[in-house]
XYZ file of C-alpha atoms in Angstrom:
654
model
C 56.042 44.124 58.562
C 53.380 41.879 57.047
C 51.273 43.003 54.143
C 48.173 43.501 56.303
C 48.102 44.975 59.810
C 47.629 41.917 62.040
C 47.707 41.270 65.797
C 50.781 39.683 67.334
C 50.994 35.956 66.554
C 50.282 33.687 69.503
C 50.958 30.234 68.119
C 52.508 28.257 65.284
C 50.233 26.064 63.204
C 51.494 22.528 62.773
C 51.069 21.160 59.243
C 52.693 18.905 56.664
C 53.190 21.955 54.401
C 55.141 25.128 54.968
C 53.237 28.368 55.617
C 49.853 26.686 56.156
C 48.027 29.825 57.361
C 46.256 31.905 54.723
C 45.554 35.561 55.459
C 42.439 36.240 53.400
C 40.297 39.310 52.723
C 36.581 38.514 52.251
C 35.074 39.953 49.087
C 32.525 41.949 51.081
C 31.648 45.638 50.976
C 31.076 45.949 54.735
C 33.756 48.211 56.320
C 33.995 46.122 59.522
C 35.081 43.103 57.436
C 37.844 45.050 55.683
C 40.721 43.215 57.362
C 42.523 39.877 57.179
C 41.061 36.626 58.512
C 43.077 33.461 59.199
C 42.222 30.186 57.421
C 44.143 26.934 57.020
C 45.464 25.743 53.661
C 44.833 22.011 53.106
C 47.831 20.078 51.713
C 45.902 19.372 48.492
C 45.772 23.139 47.757
C 49.391 23.887 48.663
C 50.552 24.600 45.092
C 47.400 26.418 43.983
C 46.994 28.685 47.016
C 49.270 31.540 45.964
C 49.002 35.140 47.254
C 47.042 37.327 44.839
C 44.528 34.632 43.889
C 40.849 34.321 44.759
C 39.769 31.511 47.055
C 36.476 30.209 48.405
C 36.001 30.181 52.175
C 33.132 29.439 54.502
C 32.226 32.492 56.577
C 29.227 32.547 58.920
C 28.046 29.306 57.300
C 28.076 30.720 53.759
C 30.546 30.091 50.935
C 32.257 33.386 50.157
C 34.934 34.517 47.722
C 38.037 36.027 49.317
C 41.449 37.303 48.266
C 44.516 35.433 49.491
C 46.760 38.201 50.827
C 49.715 36.163 52.093
C 50.763 32.898 53.665
C 52.204 32.503 57.143
C 53.247 29.866 59.643
C 51.616 31.574 62.635
C 48.177 32.773 63.636
C 46.644 34.917 66.361
C 43.485 32.764 66.373
C 43.301 30.636 69.516
C 41.014 27.901 68.175
C 41.241 25.602 65.195
C 41.260 27.285 61.793
C 38.650 26.644 59.135
C 40.103 25.273 55.882
C 40.008 26.989 52.512
C 37.417 25.210 50.359
C 39.065 25.733 46.962
C 41.192 28.098 44.863
C 39.270 29.966 42.164
C 42.040 31.263 39.881
C 44.530 29.210 37.890
C 46.419 32.418 37.065
C 47.475 34.938 39.716
C 45.474 38.085 38.828
C 47.347 40.583 41.040
C 50.473 40.940 43.089
C 50.571 41.395 46.840
C 51.902 44.916 46.213
C 48.773 45.756 44.236
C 46.589 44.404 47.025
C 48.339 46.711 49.478
C 47.905 49.612 47.035
C 44.178 48.871 46.746
C 43.822 48.905 50.512
C 45.588 52.245 50.879
C 43.599 53.791 48.025
C 40.294 52.601 49.497
C 41.011 53.874 53.004
C 42.166 57.256 51.660
C 38.707 57.562 50.099
C 36.829 56.302 53.157
C 35.944 53.069 51.362
C 36.466 49.313 51.382
C 39.386 47.492 49.735
C 37.274 44.965 47.846
C 35.286 47.795 46.230
C 38.540 48.937 44.610
C 39.501 45.398 43.627
C 36.102 44.748 42.025
C 36.673 47.732 39.716
C 40.288 46.776 38.978
C 39.889 43.023 38.410
C 37.185 41.777 36.001
C 35.182 38.639 36.823
C 37.013 35.413 36.025
C 36.126 33.807 32.694
C 37.029 30.108 32.803
C 37.146 29.543 29.019
C 39.397 32.541 28.387
C 41.661 31.448 31.257
C 41.976 27.938 29.779
C 42.795 29.373 26.347
C 45.433 31.591 27.900
C 47.071 28.725 29.803
C 47.203 26.683 26.597
C 48.906 29.574 24.752
C 50.674 31.856 27.279
C 51.506 34.550 24.663
C 55.181 35.031 25.456
C 56.108 38.555 24.422
C 59.219 40.694 24.199
C 58.851 44.441 24.574
C 58.637 46.354 21.309
C 62.039 47.831 20.370
C 61.969 51.424 19.134
C 63.776 54.736 19.276
C 62.272 57.773 21.023
C 60.986 60.692 18.972
C 60.513 64.167 20.485
C 58.363 65.392 17.575
C 55.820 68.048 18.523
C 56.941 68.068 22.166
C 59.580 70.588 21.084
C 56.806 73.234 20.936
C 56.642 73.162 24.732
C 59.137 74.411 27.272
C 60.401 71.274 28.976
C 58.616 68.984 26.501
C 61.701 67.587 24.786
C 63.411 67.097 28.158
C 60.374 65.164 29.394
C 60.614 62.728 26.445
C 64.381 62.317 26.881
C 63.998 61.522 30.577
C 61.309 58.956 29.766
C 63.544 57.289 27.188
C 66.438 57.209 29.695
C 64.339 55.219 32.159
C 63.626 58.091 34.553
C 60.241 58.901 36.100
C 59.371 62.588 35.668
C 55.979 63.934 36.778
C 54.492 66.694 34.626
C 51.387 68.804 34.096
C 51.099 69.391 30.351
C 49.080 72.380 29.119
C 48.302 71.295 25.565
C 47.828 73.656 22.639
C 45.545 73.118 19.651
C 47.262 71.165 16.924
C 46.657 68.801 14.024
C 48.580 65.955 12.467
C 52.041 65.724 14.011
C 51.142 68.388 16.604
C 47.869 66.857 17.795
C 47.514 65.829 21.430
C 46.938 62.218 20.350
C 50.228 62.120 18.452
C 52.082 63.630 21.402
C 50.597 61.096 23.812
C 51.634 58.331 21.415
C 55.186 59.731 21.315
C 55.294 59.743 25.130
C 54.250 56.078 25.143
C 56.887 55.334 22.496
C 59.612 56.934 24.632
C 58.503 54.875 27.631
C 58.583 51.610 25.642
C 62.013 52.590 24.311
C 63.233 52.423 27.934
C 61.970 48.791 28.135
C 58.964 49.735 30.287
C 55.211 49.687 29.736
C 52.836 52.621 29.340
C 49.260 53.165 30.541
C 47.207 55.881 28.804
C 43.758 56.934 30.080
C 41.250 59.183 28.271
C 37.694 60.272 29.240
C 35.540 59.035 26.337
C 35.319 56.323 23.695
C 35.662 59.003 21.010
C 38.980 60.123 22.512
C 40.013 56.476 22.709
C 39.426 56.019 18.971
C 41.656 58.981 18.094
C 44.409 57.909 20.503
C 44.375 54.311 19.305
C 44.842 55.474 15.700
C 47.796 57.662 16.729
C 49.396 54.784 18.635
C 49.206 52.458 15.639
C 50.772 55.176 13.479
C 53.588 56.148 15.893
C 54.259 52.764 17.520
C 53.971 50.248 14.641
C 54.582 46.719 15.840
C 53.812 47.470 19.491
C 51.303 45.260 21.289
C 48.429 47.576 22.275
C 45.641 46.461 24.618
C 42.412 48.482 24.740
C 40.182 48.446 27.835
C 36.830 50.178 28.173
C 33.416 49.551 29.709
C 31.881 48.538 26.372
C 33.807 45.237 26.222
C 32.068 41.960 26.943
C 33.094 39.933 30.002
C 35.208 37.622 27.837
C 36.865 40.501 25.964
C 37.573 42.376 29.190
C 39.140 39.313 30.835
C 41.270 38.569 27.773
C 42.539 42.174 27.711
C 43.171 42.012 31.457
C 45.268 38.835 31.123
C 47.273 40.351 28.269
C 48.028 43.410 30.386
C 48.802 41.738 33.711
C 50.936 38.917 32.287
C 53.216 41.303 30.394
C 51.925 40.513 26.897
C 51.243 44.183 26.124
C 53.553 47.123 25.525
C 50.880 49.802 25.878
C 47.510 49.701 27.638
C 45.022 52.380 26.620
C 41.458 52.923 27.720
C 38.857 54.919 29.578
C 38.687 55.093 33.386
C 38.193 51.294 33.457
C 41.889 50.976 32.513
C 43.225 53.266 35.256
C 43.324 50.442 37.831
C 44.676 47.730 35.504
C 47.752 46.082 37.115
C 50.808 46.197 34.834
C 54.265 44.695 35.381
C 57.199 47.074 34.945
C 54.970 50.125 34.571
C 56.957 53.113 33.314
C 54.360 55.789 32.474
C 50.806 56.771 33.381
C 49.290 59.462 31.156
C 45.852 60.950 31.849
C 44.229 63.219 29.274
C 41.709 65.904 30.341
C 42.291 65.115 34.005
C 39.389 67.250 35.307
C 36.750 65.531 33.149
C 33.729 64.243 35.057
C 33.875 61.124 32.846
C 37.069 60.132 34.699
C 35.278 59.981 38.073
C 34.317 56.455 39.195
C 30.545 56.310 39.812
C 30.774 53.487 42.373
C 32.147 53.425 45.919
C 34.667 54.522 47.009
C 34.002 57.259 44.387
C 37.602 57.790 43.296
C 38.792 59.988 40.469
C 41.251 58.758 37.862
C 43.448 61.738 38.752
C 43.978 60.496 42.327
C 44.333 56.861 41.202
C 47.115 57.843 38.778
C 48.917 59.853 41.448
C 48.767 57.006 43.974
C 50.039 54.484 41.415
C 52.861 56.747 40.235
C 54.060 57.372 43.791
C 53.672 53.723 44.799
C 55.206 52.118 41.694
C 57.820 54.798 40.994
C 56.744 55.426 37.400
C 56.458 58.595 35.321
C 53.229 60.569 35.326
C 51.770 63.185 33.001
C 48.422 64.954 33.225
C 47.474 66.501 29.885
C 44.750 69.105 29.438
C 43.960 72.223 27.450
C 42.904 73.949 30.677
C 44.778 73.098 33.908
C 42.540 73.497 36.959
C 43.061 74.009 40.679
C 44.253 70.436 41.307
C 47.130 70.748 38.844
C 47.854 74.305 40.007
C 48.185 73.013 43.571
C 50.465 70.135 42.495
C 52.664 72.545 40.512
C 52.830 74.908 43.487
C 53.813 72.038 45.784
C 56.576 71.073 43.347
C 55.790 67.418 42.709
C 54.535 68.243 39.181
C 56.572 70.246 36.684
C 54.745 72.430 34.181
C 55.205 71.610 30.503
C 53.694 74.510 28.547
C 54.405 76.654 25.518
C 55.686 80.210 25.732
C 53.344 83.164 25.177
C 54.501 83.701 21.589
C 53.749 80.060 20.716
C 50.366 80.339 22.452
C 49.424 83.377 20.346
C 50.614 81.657 17.175
C 48.737 78.383 17.816
C 45.383 79.433 19.269
C 42.229 80.918 17.702
C 41.202 84.534 18.177
C 38.463 84.775 20.799
C 35.901 87.617 20.631
C 33.489 88.279 23.506
C 29.993 89.565 22.782
C 28.101 90.620 25.922
C 24.977 92.716 26.517
C 26.774 96.050 26.182
C 28.121 95.017 22.778
C 24.618 93.942 21.724
C 23.267 97.363 22.676
C 26.026 99.163 20.762
C 25.319 96.988 17.714
C 21.661 98.067 17.730
C 19.341 95.911 15.639
C 22.321 93.872 14.351
C 22.917 92.543 17.862
C 19.397 91.397 18.724
C 19.358 88.075 16.882
C 20.361 84.717 18.266
C 23.728 85.178 16.544
C 25.378 88.623 16.364
C 25.831 90.043 12.877
C 29.632 89.947 13.299
C 29.479 86.226 14.131
C 27.268 85.511 11.105
C 29.729 87.358 8.868
C 32.669 85.390 10.333
C 30.852 82.098 9.783
C 30.082 83.018 6.167
C 33.711 83.898 5.564
C 34.896 80.683 7.237
C 32.636 78.538 5.047
C 34.801 79.521 2.090
C 37.701 77.499 3.528
C 36.079 74.717 5.549
C 33.508 73.698 8.165
C 32.251 76.072 10.868
C 30.230 75.412 14.017
C 27.731 76.890 16.427
C 27.514 75.366 19.907
C 24.348 75.713 21.996
C 24.363 75.012 25.734
C 21.267 72.777 25.610
C 19.460 70.460 23.201
C 15.838 70.891 22.197
C 13.999 74.004 21.068
C 13.620 76.997 23.429
C 14.482 76.378 27.064
C 14.027 79.692 28.906
C 11.537 82.507 28.299
C 12.050 85.974 29.810
C 10.483 89.392 29.537
C 11.983 91.116 26.501
C 12.112 94.416 28.420
C 13.451 93.582 31.924
C 14.676 89.968 31.420
C 12.647 88.599 34.375
C 11.908 84.875 33.833
C 8.349 84.128 32.701
C 6.524 82.047 35.307
C 3.081 80.516 35.727
C 0.724 82.604 37.902
C -0.783 79.429 39.405
C 2.212 77.321 40.483
C 5.267 79.475 39.763
C 6.716 77.078 37.187
C 8.696 78.227 34.151
C 6.725 78.878 30.969
C 7.564 77.222 27.656
C 6.485 77.864 24.068
C 5.840 75.267 21.385
C 6.772 75.663 17.719
C 3.588 77.736 17.148
C 4.360 80.113 20.020
C 1.616 78.829 22.353
C 2.547 79.237 26.038
C 2.099 76.618 28.754
C 3.552 75.849 32.191
C 6.246 73.177 32.399
C 5.104 72.089 35.861
C 1.300 72.032 35.842
C 0.730 72.094 32.063
C -1.773 74.960 32.244
C -2.125 76.972 29.025
C -1.280 80.687 29.272
C -3.110 82.598 26.504
C -2.019 86.030 27.745
C 1.062 86.782 29.791
C 2.047 90.028 31.506
C 5.348 90.662 33.283
C 4.750 91.209 37.025
C 7.822 93.449 37.197
C 7.430 95.922 34.305
C 3.975 94.935 32.961
C 5.497 94.111 29.584
C 3.717 91.642 27.319
C 6.506 90.566 24.956
C 8.669 87.503 25.602
C 12.193 86.667 24.468
C 14.187 83.446 24.423
C 17.074 84.044 26.827
C 18.360 80.497 26.308
C 17.542 78.568 23.158
C 18.171 74.946 22.267
C 20.178 73.447 19.444
C 17.083 72.518 17.422
C 15.772 76.109 17.451
C 19.218 77.445 16.474
C 19.500 74.987 13.567
C 16.063 76.082 12.389
C 17.023 79.781 12.405
C 20.403 79.175 10.794
C 18.720 77.247 7.991
C 17.082 80.527 6.940
C 20.231 82.638 7.383
C 22.542 80.202 5.560
C 20.382 79.095 2.653
C 22.095 76.471 0.503
C 24.660 75.547 3.200
C 24.466 71.964 4.569
C 23.615 72.038 8.286
C 24.610 69.047 10.414
C 23.320 68.429 13.937
C 25.446 66.675 16.549
C 24.024 66.138 20.031
C 24.906 64.006 23.029
C 24.618 60.232 23.237
C 24.060 58.210 20.077
C 23.393 61.366 18.035
C 26.965 62.664 18.427
C 29.138 62.616 15.314
C 32.714 61.420 15.922
C 34.427 63.239 13.056
C 33.736 65.480 10.080
C 35.652 66.077 6.863
C 37.454 69.367 6.281
C 37.026 69.153 2.509
C 33.506 70.566 2.214
C 31.808 73.630 3.709
C 29.275 72.619 6.328
C 27.711 74.288 9.363
C 27.669 72.078 12.466
C 25.173 72.807 15.259
C 26.240 70.907 18.373
C 25.654 70.640 22.094
C 28.556 70.670 24.612
C 30.814 67.642 24.295
C 29.203 66.503 21.044
C 31.099 68.738 18.601
C 32.781 66.372 16.100
C 36.487 66.636 15.429
C 37.424 68.220 12.111
C 40.507 66.741 10.480
C 42.230 70.091 9.925
C 40.320 72.262 12.392
C 37.226 74.455 12.007
C 37.451 77.734 10.114
C 35.197 79.664 12.554
C 32.924 79.057 15.525
C 30.417 80.567 17.906
C 29.554 79.639 21.500
C 26.039 80.760 22.400
C 24.748 81.610 25.887
C 28.130 80.972 27.489
C 26.776 82.249 30.810
C 24.490 79.181 30.989
C 27.511 77.100 32.034
C 27.847 79.224 35.189
C 24.336 78.403 36.419
C 25.344 75.873 39.074
C 26.037 75.719 42.809
C 29.244 73.701 42.343
C 32.369 75.282 43.766
C 34.238 74.476 40.554
C 31.593 75.793 38.140
C 33.805 78.555 36.705
C 36.786 76.248 36.243
C 34.621 73.639 34.513
C 33.164 76.287 32.207
C 36.610 77.576 31.251
C 37.824 74.032 30.572
C 34.787 73.356 28.373
C 35.222 76.596 26.393
C 38.941 76.049 25.794
C 38.383 72.413 24.811
C 35.894 73.597 22.180
C 38.218 76.392 21.073
C 40.996 73.817 20.608
C 39.042 72.366 17.665
C 39.579 75.588 15.667
C 42.483 76.375 13.387
C 45.146 78.754 14.598
C 44.018 82.349 14.110
C 40.393 81.425 13.322
C 37.683 83.516 15.016
C 35.587 82.219 17.904
C 32.679 84.358 19.108
C 31.604 83.809 22.728
C 28.130 85.221 23.361
C 27.087 85.795 26.983
C 27.704 87.684 30.216
C 30.957 86.485 31.811
C 32.783 87.683 34.949
C 35.732 89.909 34.067
C 38.484 87.629 35.417
C 37.001 84.588 33.697
C 36.620 86.477 30.419
C 40.250 87.610 30.544
C 41.498 84.070 31.196
C 39.512 82.895 28.163
C 40.660 85.654 25.797
C 44.316 85.453 26.888
C 44.266 81.621 26.899
C 45.557 81.635 30.479
C 43.660 78.917 32.403
C 46.540 78.291 34.800
C 46.543 81.936 35.919
C 42.835 81.701 36.705
C 43.343 78.382 38.526
C 46.035 79.909 40.741
C 43.660 82.705 41.768
C 40.966 80.134 42.533
C 43.500 78.099 44.522
C 44.267 81.086 46.758
C 40.569 81.506 47.547
C 40.166 77.800 48.345
C 43.161 77.895 50.664
C 41.579 80.665 52.731
C 38.339 78.638 52.972
C 40.033 75.343 53.911
C 38.765 73.538 50.799
C 40.316 70.899 48.507
C 42.836 70.470 47.071
C 44.707 72.510 49.709
C 42.875 70.727 52.531
C 41.125 67.366 52.605
C 37.314 67.366 52.736
C 34.495 64.901 52.200
C 30.774 64.938 51.528
C 28.692 62.698 53.810
C 25.168 61.925 52.565
C 22.408 59.643 53.749
C 19.394 59.210 55.994
C 18.997 61.837 58.704
C 19.809 59.529 61.613
C 22.761 57.905 59.841
C 24.418 61.220 58.945
C 23.829 62.674 62.413
C 25.346 59.600 64.108
C 28.342 59.581 61.749
C 29.118 63.237 62.471
C 28.778 62.638 66.219
C 31.419 59.890 66.113
C 34.044 62.033 64.355
C 36.900 63.497 66.370
C 37.510 67.159 67.145
C 40.205 67.252 64.447
C 37.567 67.894 61.770
C 35.276 70.804 61.000
C 31.699 70.068 59.932
C 29.676 72.303 57.613
C 25.992 71.444 57.926
C 24.205 69.142 57.824
C 21.608 70.518 55.415
C 18.517 68.846 53.915
C 19.215 66.761 50.814
C 15.787 65.494 49.855
C 13.090 63.856 51.922
C 14.444 62.528 55.241
C 18.006 62.900 54.008
C 20.922 65.092 55.084
C 24.172 66.245 53.516
C 27.249 67.555 55.319
C 30.792 68.594 54.438
C 33.584 67.323 56.689
C 36.835 69.287 56.539
C 40.099 67.976 58.002
C 42.092 70.518 59.962
C 45.224 68.528 59.128
C 45.940 65.294 57.298
C 43.504 63.227 55.186
C 39.866 62.864 56.174
C 39.272 59.504 54.430
C 40.816 57.138 57.047
C 38.820 58.800 59.852
C 35.558 58.310 57.959
C 36.498 54.705 57.154
C 37.000 53.987 60.853
C 33.617 55.500 61.723
C 31.927 53.555 58.905
C 33.460 50.328 60.258
C 32.134 51.067 63.785
C 28.630 51.655 62.445
C 28.693 48.610 60.141
C 29.707 46.367 63.051
C 26.507 47.489 64.829
C 24.461 46.891 61.649
C 23.540 50.574 61.368
C 22.450 52.050 58.011
C 25.388 53.137 55.822
C 26.126 56.642 54.556
C 27.604 57.699 51.237
C 31.146 59.108 51.582
C 32.856 61.032 48.781
C 36.349 62.321 49.542
C 37.555 65.472 47.750
C 34.874 65.426 45.024
C 34.987 68.012 42.249
C 31.347 68.979 42.889
C 31.864 69.749 46.585
């Protein structure tokens, strides 16, 4: 069968060259153009026109870039074929197998093939291409011996490394424990890459953030000295990205490491794909067809026959489902090793505050303050607040009803002098009275990092206090040699070289304030990721009201047990990952027409309003994937020039 689904050939094209018919895919995002078109290859372009290269064609009177899928001697087109104008690439960027993979991946997500290719292949840079042709960078794979190292802590870990080194392709879900130095997750990922290279194959490692990339790159240089390592991330310039792409695709690299931008990088002789923190929202592609690195890695591993490992401190429902199905094997430590390697987690809810009396009414419980003081004697400690800023939520101190404006119903806020005003209409509120209990005293139910740092400055006089918040204000790392108190927001807590001596998570219940189906799983993953930065046996105080089952999973360090319970509930509701589902969003008429065109093999929830003149619906497949059905409907609508809809298949925020 040909690479692309094509009609039966009706005639042979006569030419002075062999295989004069080019099957090309226009670089267009319209679904109805997502198929092969026949063009003729002029004799002058015979050598240059190779499958996997970009060409220029004239379509509807306009010069357009297209991908050359394959060459043939026959065509189903009855008239004369238009010629290819020119060949863009001097180097073949991708193989025909990768083009077929991109098509399958796009259709599984209800999208268009060229949208996948545009995220996998960077724009051509002529100067870098000329430099590369002048010096092709011939490279032999780095020779090394495998090292099991810290993988021996995990049941099945050493066997996973041995199978990699023997050239096999195991697929594993790795539940990582906290560790430092030789036992850190970055060192273990580097050892997995080393074992893959020892089998004369290449490794691809993907992490969520640039900070993670820095740590992993350092570990790779330490554990794989002499190996050619290529780094790919969105911060590279066009020239740097194209140079890294050429090094990877032409076989001049042993290991490719990067953020989600690297997940689609074509690699010859790929032996291992490793994805760290697989449930991270940073690994979701923000452009159509809205893939997740997790599904990209799975599709590549199955298609290319390479090894696959998902690493995370907190396996979620997707990994639990894969383990239950049997195509992923669990690599995890035994309970005794878990107890020996993890911090001690203490919950502090409202009932504990009441029992503590006046000692439990502050922003930090007295027990947490004492633990932080004790920890400062041996190293840094931290306090994590759910939000930046000062005070974010005011409630009645007696009945905890949120304080709202009597005019517009907006939430009230207080400045640094305690003056009240409405966040919505800006009206000043000189006197406030609770409509529920008639109380007049307010309390901060949720406070920001700036307010917490201000209060801690009085409680920990003489102790250096460091603030680390999201974006450019996040600190990458902190020394373990001096006592310091770090006040951070989620995701911005800097890594301590030897682990923190104590920590406190404030207002943990704030992470559950969302309509997402996966809100509890995301919260647990965030808490355990933060807890992983503590030393073994160090105390972590979690302040907030948590559901009992979630609290037990946190205290026992059992995220997989919680994920399996969640998986059972999703199965009964027909939700991903057990069943395929998609979110369809767009203008009212577009969504309504799209749902009308779907077959009876799907179940539709909604549509519901999603802003002004917009609708949102969930489409559930009764059997099989839902993506190809939505792609077919999108192609029908695009052919009639109807407004498009946004399709997201199996999103985490369903």
